[in-house]
CSV table of C-alpha atoms and ligand atoms in Angstrom, one decimal:
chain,number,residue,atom,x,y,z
A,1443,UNK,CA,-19.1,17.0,53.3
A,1444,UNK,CA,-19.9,19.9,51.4
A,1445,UNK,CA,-22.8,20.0,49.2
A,1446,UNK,CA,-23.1,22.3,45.6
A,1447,UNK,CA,-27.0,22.2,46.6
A,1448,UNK,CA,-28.4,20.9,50.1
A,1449,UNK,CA,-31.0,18.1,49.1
A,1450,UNK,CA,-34.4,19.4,50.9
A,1451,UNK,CA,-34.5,16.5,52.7
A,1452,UNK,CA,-31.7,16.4,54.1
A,1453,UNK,CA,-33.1,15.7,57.6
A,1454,UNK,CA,-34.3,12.9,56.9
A,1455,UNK,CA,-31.6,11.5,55.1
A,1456,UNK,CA,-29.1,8.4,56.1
A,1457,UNK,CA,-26.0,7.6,55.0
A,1458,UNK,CA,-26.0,4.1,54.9
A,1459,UNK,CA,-23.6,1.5,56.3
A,1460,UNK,CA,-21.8,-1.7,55.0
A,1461,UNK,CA,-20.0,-4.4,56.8
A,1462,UNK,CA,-17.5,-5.7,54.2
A,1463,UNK,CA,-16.9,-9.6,53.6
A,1464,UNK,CA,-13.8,-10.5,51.9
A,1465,UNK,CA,-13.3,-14.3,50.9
A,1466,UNK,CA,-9.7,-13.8,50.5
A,1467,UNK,CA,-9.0,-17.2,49.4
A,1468,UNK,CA,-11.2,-16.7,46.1
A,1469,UNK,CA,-9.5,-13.0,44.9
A,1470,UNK,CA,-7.4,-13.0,42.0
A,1471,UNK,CA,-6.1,-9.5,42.9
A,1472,UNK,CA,-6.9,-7.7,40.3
A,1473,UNK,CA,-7.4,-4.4,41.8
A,1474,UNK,CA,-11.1,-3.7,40.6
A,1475,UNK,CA,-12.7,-2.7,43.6
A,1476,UNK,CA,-9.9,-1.3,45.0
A,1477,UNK,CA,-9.7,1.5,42.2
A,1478,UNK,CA,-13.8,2.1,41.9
A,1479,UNK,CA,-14.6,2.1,45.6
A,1480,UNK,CA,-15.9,5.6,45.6
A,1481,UNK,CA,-15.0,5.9,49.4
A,1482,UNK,CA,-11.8,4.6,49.0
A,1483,UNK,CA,-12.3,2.0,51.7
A,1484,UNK,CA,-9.9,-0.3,50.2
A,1485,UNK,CA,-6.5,-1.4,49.5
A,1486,UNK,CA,-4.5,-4.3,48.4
A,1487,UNK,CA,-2.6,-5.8,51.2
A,1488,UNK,CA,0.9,-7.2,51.4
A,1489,UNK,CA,-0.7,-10.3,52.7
A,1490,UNK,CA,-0.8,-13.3,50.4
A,1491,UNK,CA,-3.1,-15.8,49.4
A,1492,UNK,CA,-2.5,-19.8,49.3
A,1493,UNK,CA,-2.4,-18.7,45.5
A,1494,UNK,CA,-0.2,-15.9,45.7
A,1495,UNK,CA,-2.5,-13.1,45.2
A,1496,UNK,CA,-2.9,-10.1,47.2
A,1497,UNK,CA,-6.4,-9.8,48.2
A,1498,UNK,CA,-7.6,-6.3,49.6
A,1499,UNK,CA,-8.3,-5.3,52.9
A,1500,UNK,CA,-10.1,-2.3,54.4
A,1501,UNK,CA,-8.4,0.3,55.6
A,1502,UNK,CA,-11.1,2.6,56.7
A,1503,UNK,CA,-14.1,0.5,56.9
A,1504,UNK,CA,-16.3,3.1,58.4
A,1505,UNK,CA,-16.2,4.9,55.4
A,1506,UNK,CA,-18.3,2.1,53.3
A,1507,UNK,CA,-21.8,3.2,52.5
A,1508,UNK,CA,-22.6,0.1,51.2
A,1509,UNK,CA,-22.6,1.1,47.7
A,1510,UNK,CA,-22.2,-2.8,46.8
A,1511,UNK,CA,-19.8,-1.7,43.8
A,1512,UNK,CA,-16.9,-4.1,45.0
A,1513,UNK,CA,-19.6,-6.6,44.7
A,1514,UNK,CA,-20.9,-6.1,41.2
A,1515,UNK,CA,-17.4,-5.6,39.8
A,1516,UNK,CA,-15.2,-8.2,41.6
A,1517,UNK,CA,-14.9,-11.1,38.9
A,1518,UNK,CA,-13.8,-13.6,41.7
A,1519,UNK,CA,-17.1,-13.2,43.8
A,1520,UNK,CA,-14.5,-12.6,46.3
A,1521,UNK,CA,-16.2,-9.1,48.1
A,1522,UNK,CA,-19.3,-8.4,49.2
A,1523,UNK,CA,-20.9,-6.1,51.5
A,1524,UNK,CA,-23.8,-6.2,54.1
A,1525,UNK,CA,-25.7,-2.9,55.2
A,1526,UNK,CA,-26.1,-2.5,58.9
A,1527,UNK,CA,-28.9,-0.6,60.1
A,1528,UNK,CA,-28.8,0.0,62.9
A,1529,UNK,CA,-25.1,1.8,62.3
A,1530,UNK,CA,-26.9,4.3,60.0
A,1531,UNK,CA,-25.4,8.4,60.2
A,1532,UNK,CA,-26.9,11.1,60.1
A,1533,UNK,CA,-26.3,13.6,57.3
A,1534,UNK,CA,-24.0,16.3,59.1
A,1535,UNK,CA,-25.1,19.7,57.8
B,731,UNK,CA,-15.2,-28.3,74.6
B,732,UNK,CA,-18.1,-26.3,72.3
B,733,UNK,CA,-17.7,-25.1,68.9
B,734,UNK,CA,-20.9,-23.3,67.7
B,735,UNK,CA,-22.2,-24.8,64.5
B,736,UNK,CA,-22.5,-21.1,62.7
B,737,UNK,CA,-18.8,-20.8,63.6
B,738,UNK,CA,-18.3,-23.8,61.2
B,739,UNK,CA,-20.2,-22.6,58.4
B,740,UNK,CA,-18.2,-20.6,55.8
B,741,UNK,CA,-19.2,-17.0,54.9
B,742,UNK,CA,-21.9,-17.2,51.7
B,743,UNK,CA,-21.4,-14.9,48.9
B,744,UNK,CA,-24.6,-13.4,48.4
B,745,UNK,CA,-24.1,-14.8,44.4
B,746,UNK,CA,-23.5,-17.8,45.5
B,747,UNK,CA,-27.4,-19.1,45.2
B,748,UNK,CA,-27.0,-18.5,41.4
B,749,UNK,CA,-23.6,-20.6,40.8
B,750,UNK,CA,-22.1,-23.8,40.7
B,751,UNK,CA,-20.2,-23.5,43.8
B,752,UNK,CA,-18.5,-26.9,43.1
B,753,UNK,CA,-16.7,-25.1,40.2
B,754,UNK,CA,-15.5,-21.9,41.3
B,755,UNK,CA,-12.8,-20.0,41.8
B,756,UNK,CA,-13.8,-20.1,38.0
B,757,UNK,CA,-10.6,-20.9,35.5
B,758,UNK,CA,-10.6,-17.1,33.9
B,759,UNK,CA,-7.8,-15.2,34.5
B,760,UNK,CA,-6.6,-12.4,36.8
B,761,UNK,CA,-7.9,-9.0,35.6
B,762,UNK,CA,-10.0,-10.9,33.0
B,763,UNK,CA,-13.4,-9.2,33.0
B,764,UNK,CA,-15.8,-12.2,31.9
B,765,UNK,CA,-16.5,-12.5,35.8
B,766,UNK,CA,-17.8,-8.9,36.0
B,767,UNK,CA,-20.3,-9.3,33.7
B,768,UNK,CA,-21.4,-12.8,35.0
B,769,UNK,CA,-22.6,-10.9,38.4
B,770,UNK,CA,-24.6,-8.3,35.7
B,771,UNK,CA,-26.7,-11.3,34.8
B,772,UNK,CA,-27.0,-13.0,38.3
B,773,UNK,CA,-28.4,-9.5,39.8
B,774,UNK,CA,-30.4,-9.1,36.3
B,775,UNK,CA,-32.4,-11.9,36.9
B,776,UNK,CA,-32.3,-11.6,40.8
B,777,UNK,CA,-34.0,-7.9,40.2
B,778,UNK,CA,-36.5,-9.5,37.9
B,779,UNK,CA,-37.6,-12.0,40.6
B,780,UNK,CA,-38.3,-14.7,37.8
B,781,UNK,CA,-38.7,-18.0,38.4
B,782,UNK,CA,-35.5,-19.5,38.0
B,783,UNK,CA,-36.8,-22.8,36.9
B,784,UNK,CA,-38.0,-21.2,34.1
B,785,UNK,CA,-34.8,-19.6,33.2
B,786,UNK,CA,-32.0,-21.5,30.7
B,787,UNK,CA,-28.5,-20.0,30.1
B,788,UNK,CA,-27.0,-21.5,26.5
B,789,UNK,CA,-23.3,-21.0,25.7
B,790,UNK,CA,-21.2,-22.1,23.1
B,791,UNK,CA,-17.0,-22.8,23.0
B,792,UNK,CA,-14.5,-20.2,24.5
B,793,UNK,CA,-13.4,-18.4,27.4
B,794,UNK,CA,-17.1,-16.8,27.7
B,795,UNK,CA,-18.5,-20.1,27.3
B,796,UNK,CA,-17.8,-21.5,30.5
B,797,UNK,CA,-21.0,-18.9,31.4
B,798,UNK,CA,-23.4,-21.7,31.1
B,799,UNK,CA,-21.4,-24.2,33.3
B,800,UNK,CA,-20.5,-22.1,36.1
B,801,UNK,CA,-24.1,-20.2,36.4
B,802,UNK,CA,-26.5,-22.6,38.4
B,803,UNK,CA,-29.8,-22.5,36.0
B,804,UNK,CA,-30.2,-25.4,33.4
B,805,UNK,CA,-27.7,-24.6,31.1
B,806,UNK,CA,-26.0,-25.9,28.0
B,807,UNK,CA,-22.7,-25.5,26.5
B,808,UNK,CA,-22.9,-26.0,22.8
B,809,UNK,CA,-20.5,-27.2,20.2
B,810,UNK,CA,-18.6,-24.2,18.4
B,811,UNK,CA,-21.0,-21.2,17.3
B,812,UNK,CA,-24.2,-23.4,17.6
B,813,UNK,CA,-25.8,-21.5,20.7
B,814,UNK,CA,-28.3,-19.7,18.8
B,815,UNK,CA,-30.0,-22.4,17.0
B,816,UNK,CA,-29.8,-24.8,20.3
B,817,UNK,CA,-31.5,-21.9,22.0
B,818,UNK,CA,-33.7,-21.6,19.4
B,819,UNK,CA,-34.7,-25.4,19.8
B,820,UNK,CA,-35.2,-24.8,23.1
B,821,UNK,CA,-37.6,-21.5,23.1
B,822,UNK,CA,-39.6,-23.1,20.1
B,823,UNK,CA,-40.6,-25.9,22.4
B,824,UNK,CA,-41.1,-24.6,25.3
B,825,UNK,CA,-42.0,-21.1,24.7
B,826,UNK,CA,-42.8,-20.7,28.3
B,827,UNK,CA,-38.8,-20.5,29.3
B,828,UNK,CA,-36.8,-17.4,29.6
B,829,UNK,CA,-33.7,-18.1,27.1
B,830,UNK,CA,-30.5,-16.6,27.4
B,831,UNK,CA,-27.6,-16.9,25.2
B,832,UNK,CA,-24.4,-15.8,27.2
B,833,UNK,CA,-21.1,-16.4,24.6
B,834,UNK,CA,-17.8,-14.6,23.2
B,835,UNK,CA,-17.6,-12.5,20.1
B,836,UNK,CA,-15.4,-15.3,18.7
B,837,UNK,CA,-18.6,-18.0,19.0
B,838,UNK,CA,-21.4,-16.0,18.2
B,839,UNK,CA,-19.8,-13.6,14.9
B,840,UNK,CA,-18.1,-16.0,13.0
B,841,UNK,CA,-18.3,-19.6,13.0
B,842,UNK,CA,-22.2,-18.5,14.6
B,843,UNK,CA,-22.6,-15.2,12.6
B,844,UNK,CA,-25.7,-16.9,10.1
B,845,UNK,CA,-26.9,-18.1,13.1
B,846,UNK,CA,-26.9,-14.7,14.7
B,847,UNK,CA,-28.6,-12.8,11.5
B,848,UNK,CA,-31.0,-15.3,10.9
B,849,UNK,CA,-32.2,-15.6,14.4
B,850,UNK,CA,-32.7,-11.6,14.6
B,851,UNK,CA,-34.2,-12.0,11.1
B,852,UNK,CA,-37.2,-13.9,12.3
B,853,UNK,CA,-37.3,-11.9,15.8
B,854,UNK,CA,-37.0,-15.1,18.0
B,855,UNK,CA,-37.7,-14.5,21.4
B,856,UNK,CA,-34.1,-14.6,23.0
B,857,UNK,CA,-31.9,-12.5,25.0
B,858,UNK,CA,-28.0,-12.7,23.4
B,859,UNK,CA,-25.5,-11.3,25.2
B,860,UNK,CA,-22.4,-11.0,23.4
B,861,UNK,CA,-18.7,-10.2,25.3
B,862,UNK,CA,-16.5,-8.7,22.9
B,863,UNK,CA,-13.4,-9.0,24.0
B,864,UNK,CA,-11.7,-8.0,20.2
B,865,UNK,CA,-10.1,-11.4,20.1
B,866,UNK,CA,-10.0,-15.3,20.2
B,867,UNK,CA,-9.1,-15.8,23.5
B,868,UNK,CA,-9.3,-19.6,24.7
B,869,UNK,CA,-7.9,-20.6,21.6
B,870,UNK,CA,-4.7,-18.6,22.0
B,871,UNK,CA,-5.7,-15.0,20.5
B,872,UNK,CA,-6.3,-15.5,17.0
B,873,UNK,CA,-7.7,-12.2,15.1
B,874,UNK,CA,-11.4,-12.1,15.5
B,875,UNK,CA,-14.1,-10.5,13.2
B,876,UNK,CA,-14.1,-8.2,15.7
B,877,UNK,CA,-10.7,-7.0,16.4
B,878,UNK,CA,-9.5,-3.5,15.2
B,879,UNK,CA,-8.3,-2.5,12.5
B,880,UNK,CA,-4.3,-2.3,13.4
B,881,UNK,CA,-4.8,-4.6,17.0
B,882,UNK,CA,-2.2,-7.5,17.3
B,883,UNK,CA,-3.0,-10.9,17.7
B,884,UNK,CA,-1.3,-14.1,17.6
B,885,UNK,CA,-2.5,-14.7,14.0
B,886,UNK,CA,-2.0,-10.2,13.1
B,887,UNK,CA,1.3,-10.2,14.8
B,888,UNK,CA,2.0,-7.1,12.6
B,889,UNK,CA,-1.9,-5.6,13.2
B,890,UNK,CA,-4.8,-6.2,12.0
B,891,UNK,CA,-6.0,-5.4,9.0
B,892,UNK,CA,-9.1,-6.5,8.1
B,893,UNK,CA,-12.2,-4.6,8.7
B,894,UNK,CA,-14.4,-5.8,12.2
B,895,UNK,CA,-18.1,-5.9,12.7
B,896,UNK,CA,-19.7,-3.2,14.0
B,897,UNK,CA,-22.2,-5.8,16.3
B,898,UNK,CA,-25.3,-3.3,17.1
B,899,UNK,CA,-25.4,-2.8,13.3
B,900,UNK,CA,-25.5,-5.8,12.3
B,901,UNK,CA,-28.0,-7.1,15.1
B,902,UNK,CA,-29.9,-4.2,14.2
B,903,UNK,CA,-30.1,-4.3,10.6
B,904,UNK,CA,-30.8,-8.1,10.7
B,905,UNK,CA,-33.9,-7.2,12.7
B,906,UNK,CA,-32.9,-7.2,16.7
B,907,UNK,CA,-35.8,-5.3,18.3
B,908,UNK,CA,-33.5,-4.3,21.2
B,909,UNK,CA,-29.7,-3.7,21.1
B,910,UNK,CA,-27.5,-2.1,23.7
B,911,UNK,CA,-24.2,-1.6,24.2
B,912,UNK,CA,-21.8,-1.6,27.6
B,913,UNK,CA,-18.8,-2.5,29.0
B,914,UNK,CA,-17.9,-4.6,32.2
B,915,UNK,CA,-17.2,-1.6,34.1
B,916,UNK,CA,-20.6,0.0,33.5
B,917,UNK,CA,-21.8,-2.9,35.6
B,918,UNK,CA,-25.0,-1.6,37.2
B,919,UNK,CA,-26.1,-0.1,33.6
B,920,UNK,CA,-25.3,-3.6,32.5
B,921,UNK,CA,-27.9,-5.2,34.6
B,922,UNK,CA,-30.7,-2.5,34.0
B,923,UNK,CA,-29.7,-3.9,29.9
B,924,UNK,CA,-30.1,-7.3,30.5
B,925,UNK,CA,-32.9,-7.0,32.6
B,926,UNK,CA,-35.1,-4.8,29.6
B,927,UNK,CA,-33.8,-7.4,27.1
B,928,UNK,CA,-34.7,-10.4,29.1
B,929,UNK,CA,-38.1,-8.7,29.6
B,930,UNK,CA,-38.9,-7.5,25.5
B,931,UNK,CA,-40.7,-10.0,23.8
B,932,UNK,CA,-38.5,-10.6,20.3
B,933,UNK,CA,-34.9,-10.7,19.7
B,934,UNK,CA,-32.4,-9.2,22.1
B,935,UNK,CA,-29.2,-8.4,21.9
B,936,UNK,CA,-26.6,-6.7,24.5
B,937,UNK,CA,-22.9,-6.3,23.5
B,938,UNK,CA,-20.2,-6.3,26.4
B,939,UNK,CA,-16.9,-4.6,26.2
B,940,UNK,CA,-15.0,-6.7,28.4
B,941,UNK,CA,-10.9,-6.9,29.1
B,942,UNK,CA,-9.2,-9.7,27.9
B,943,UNK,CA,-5.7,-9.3,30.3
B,944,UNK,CA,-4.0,-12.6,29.2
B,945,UNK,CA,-4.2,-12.2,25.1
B,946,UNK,CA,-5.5,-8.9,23.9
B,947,UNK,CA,-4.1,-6.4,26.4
B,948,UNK,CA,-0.5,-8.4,26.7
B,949,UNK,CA,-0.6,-8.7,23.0
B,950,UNK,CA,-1.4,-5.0,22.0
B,951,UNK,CA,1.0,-3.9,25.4
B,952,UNK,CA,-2.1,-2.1,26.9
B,953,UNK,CA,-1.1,-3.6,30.3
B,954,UNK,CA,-3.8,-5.5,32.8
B,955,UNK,CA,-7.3,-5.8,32.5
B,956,UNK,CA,-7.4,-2.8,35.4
B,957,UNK,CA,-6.2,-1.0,32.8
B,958,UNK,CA,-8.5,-1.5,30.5
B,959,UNK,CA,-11.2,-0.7,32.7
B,960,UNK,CA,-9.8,2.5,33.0
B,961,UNK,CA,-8.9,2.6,29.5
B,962,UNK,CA,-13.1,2.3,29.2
B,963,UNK,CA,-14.0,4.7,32.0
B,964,UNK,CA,-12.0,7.1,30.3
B,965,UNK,CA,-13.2,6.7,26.5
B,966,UNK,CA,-16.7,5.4,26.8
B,967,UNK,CA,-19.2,7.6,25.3
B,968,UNK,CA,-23.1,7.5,26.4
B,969,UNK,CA,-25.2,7.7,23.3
B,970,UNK,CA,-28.4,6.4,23.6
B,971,UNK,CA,-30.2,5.9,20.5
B,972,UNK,CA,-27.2,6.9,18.5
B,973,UNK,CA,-26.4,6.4,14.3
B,974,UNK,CA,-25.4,2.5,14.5
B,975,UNK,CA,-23.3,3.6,11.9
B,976,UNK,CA,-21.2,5.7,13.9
B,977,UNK,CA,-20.7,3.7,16.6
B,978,UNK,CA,-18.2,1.3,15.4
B,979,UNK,CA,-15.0,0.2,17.2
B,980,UNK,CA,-11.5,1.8,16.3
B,981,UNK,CA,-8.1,0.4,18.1
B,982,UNK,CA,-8.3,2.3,21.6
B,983,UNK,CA,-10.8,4.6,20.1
B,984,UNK,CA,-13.6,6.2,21.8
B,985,UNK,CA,-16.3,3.6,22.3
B,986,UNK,CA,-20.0,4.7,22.1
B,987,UNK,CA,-22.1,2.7,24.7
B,988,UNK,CA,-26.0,3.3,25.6
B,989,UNK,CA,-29.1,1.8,24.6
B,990,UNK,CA,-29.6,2.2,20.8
B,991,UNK,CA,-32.8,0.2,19.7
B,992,UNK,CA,-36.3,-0.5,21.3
B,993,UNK,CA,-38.6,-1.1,19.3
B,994,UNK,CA,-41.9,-3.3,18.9
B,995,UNK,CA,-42.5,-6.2,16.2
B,996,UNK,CA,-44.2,-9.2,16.4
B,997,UNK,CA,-42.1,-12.2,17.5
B,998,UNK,CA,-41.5,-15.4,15.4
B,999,UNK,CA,-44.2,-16.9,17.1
B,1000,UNK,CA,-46.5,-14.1,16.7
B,1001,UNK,CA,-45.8,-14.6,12.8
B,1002,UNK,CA,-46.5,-18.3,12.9
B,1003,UNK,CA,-49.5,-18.1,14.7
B,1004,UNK,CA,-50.7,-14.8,11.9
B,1005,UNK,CA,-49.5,-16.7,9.3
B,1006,UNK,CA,-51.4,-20.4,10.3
B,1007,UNK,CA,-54.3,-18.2,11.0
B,1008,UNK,CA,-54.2,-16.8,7.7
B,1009,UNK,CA,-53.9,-20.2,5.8
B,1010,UNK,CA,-56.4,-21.9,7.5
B,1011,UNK,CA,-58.8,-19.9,9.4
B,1012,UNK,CA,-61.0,-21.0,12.5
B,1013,UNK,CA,-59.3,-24.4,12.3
B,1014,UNK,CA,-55.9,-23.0,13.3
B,1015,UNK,CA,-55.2,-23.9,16.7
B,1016,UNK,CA,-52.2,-21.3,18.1
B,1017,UNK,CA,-49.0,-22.7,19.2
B,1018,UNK,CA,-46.9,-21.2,22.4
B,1019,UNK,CA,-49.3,-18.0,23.3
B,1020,UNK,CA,-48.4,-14.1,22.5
B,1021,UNK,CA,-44.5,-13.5,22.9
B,1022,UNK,CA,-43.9,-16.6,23.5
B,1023,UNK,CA,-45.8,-17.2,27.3
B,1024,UNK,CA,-48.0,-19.6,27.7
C,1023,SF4,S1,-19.6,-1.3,49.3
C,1023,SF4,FE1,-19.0,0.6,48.2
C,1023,SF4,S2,-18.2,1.9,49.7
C,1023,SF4,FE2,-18.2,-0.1,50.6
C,1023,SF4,S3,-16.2,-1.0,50.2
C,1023,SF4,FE3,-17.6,-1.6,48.5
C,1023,SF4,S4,-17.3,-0.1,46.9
C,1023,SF4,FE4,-16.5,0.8,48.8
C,1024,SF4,S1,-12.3,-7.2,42.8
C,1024,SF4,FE1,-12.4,-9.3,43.7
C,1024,SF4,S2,-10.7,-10.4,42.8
C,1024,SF4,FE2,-10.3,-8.3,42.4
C,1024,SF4,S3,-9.0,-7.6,44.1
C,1024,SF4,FE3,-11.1,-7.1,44.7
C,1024,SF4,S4,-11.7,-8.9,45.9
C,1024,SF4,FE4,-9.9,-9.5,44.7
C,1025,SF4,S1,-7.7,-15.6,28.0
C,1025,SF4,FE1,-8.6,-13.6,28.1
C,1025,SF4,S2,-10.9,-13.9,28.0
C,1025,SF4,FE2,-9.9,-15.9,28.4
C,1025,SF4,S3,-10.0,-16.0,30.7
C,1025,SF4,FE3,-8.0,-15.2,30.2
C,1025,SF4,S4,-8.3,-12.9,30.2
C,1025,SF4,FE4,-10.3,-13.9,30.1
């Protein structure tokens, strides 16, 4: 990652990560956290749902940072994301 | 042959403390943003770390309505418009309770728009939060005293044409001492609102830009309730503290969004208590404590 400014801590940074949780049987495919994930962990599958929807599914879920925006902006509570600690990066220079 | 219990036990949604679990999935639909903003109040009070028994979420008739039945808090679900003055019952006796009013634009403006002016008027202590989502939507999309000038609805087939509120002026100029302005996508500045209105002792008021997919956006052609979300992270404006008169809604115009009042006045029982001291002096005995906390 390239940075416009290197934050002065950067050795002591993390870069935190999620585990995602997807209750596929309670999206409505609408695409919301798909489009805002900012890591672009997510994609809507061609799997279906006992209602027909597509539900997302991560395609590169070492990317997530655990941002929790699929979370706050999933109207289903269908998605939701747990950080793991122990799994944390370091900041690569 | 073993099966571990935890194996058994369904993954929990981390919102799932603060909803009626017997009830969901809820009955909005697809792309509908009312769900979004539902999760902005959860994590609101969830940050505040109150005491959710002494929390009550009142709601009147429409889509947004279903707030109070599907949150898990003591709730009630008003006849048509009359959420303010239940939740004004409510607060005046037990001022100790955290009221929240959660309804449409549809409930609250019209059929409950005295309501609304009045309530600001005498700076009750209440938190409203108001989706506007331009339009009757449970009802079958009927024009709304919000929708914009030249929107379609079932009742405006050929557009609009009456003129719509402008909801932070009017809760302002009827005397809201805080009034904000976001939409569902700006989830997290969402929560921080909610959270300052629940916390400011007088007369709150939060309006939510929220995606209507199944009557608005089909009737107007603006696609899915994604696309209004983009449609909003494209066009919303931050103007905190901006001219309420300038930050009314056009038909897919820019929309200004931000915190535009907080300020201090005494509360309506702040008043009551000045005014029975007045009258009668020493003998006065004050109801409810300051802002409402006993
Ligand atoms: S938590 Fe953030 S980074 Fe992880 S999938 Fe959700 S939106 Fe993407
Ligand atoms: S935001 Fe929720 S309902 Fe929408 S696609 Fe993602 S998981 Fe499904
Ligand atoms: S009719 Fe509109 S507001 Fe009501 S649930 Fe459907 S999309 Fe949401």
């Amino acid at each position: 990652m390239e940075y416009w400014r290197t934050p002065l801590d950067i050795d002591k940074l993390k870069i935190p990560r999620g585990e995602l949780h997807i209750i596929k049987e309670r999206c409505k495919g609408c695409g919301f956290c798909v489009e805002y994930c900012p890591k672009g962990v997510l994609k809507l599958s061609e799997e279906f749902n006992s209602k027909g929807y597509h539900p997302p599914e991560a395609i590169n879920p070492d990317e997530c940072v655990n941002c929790d925006l699929c979370e706050m902006l999933c109207p289903d509570f269908a998605i939701y994301c747990v950080r793991i600690e122990a799994d944390e990066k370091e900041v690569a220079n | 042959m073993s099966v571990k219990v935890e194996e058994l036990v369904r993954e929990e949604h981390p919102m799932e403390k603060l909803l009626r679990m017997d009830r969901i999935p809820h009955i909005w639909c697809p792309t509908c943003g009312l769900g979004t903003t539902v999760t902005a109040l959860a994590a609101a009070l969830e940050q505040l770390e109150l005491d959710l028994d002494n929390v009550a979420v009142v709601s009147g008739i429409g889509c947004t309505g279903r707030v109070a039945g599907y949150m898990k808090l003591d709730s009630f679900h008003t006849t048509h418009g009359r959420a303010i003055p239940f939740a004004l019952g409510l607060h005046i006796a037990r001022p100790d309770l955290k009221v929240i009013v959660f309804s449409g634009d549809g409930d609250l403006i019209s059929i409950g728009g005295n309501h609304l002016i009045h309530t600001a008027r005498r700076n009750v202590d209440l938190t409203v939060i108001c989706v506007n989502n331009f339009i009757y939507a449970m009802t079958g999309g009927q024009v709304a005293p919000t929708t914009p000038i030249t929107a379609r609805s079932a009742t405006s087939p050929y557009g609009n044409y009456e003129h719509p509120f402008n909801l932070p002026l009017l809760a302002a100029s009827s005397g809201a001492v805080y009034v904000a302005r976001w939409t569902a996508l700006h989830v997290r500045r969402l929560t921080t609102a909610i959270k300052e209105a629940i916390t400011k002792p007088g007369f709150s008021f939060v309006e939510v830009i929220a995606p209507c997919s199944t009557l608005y956006a089909r009737l107007n052609k603006l696609g899915s309730g994604l696309d209004l979300m983009k449609f909003y992270h494209d066009n919303s404006v931050i103007r905190h503290g901006a001219d309420l008169k300038e930050v009314d809604i056009d038909y897919q115009s820019k929309i200004a969004v931000g915190k535009f009042i907080d300020i201090e006045k005494p509360t309506y029982i702040d008043c009551m208590n000045e005014g029975g001291k007045r009258a009668f002096g020493d003998k006065y005995k004050p109801y409810g404590g300051g802002n409402g906390g006993n």
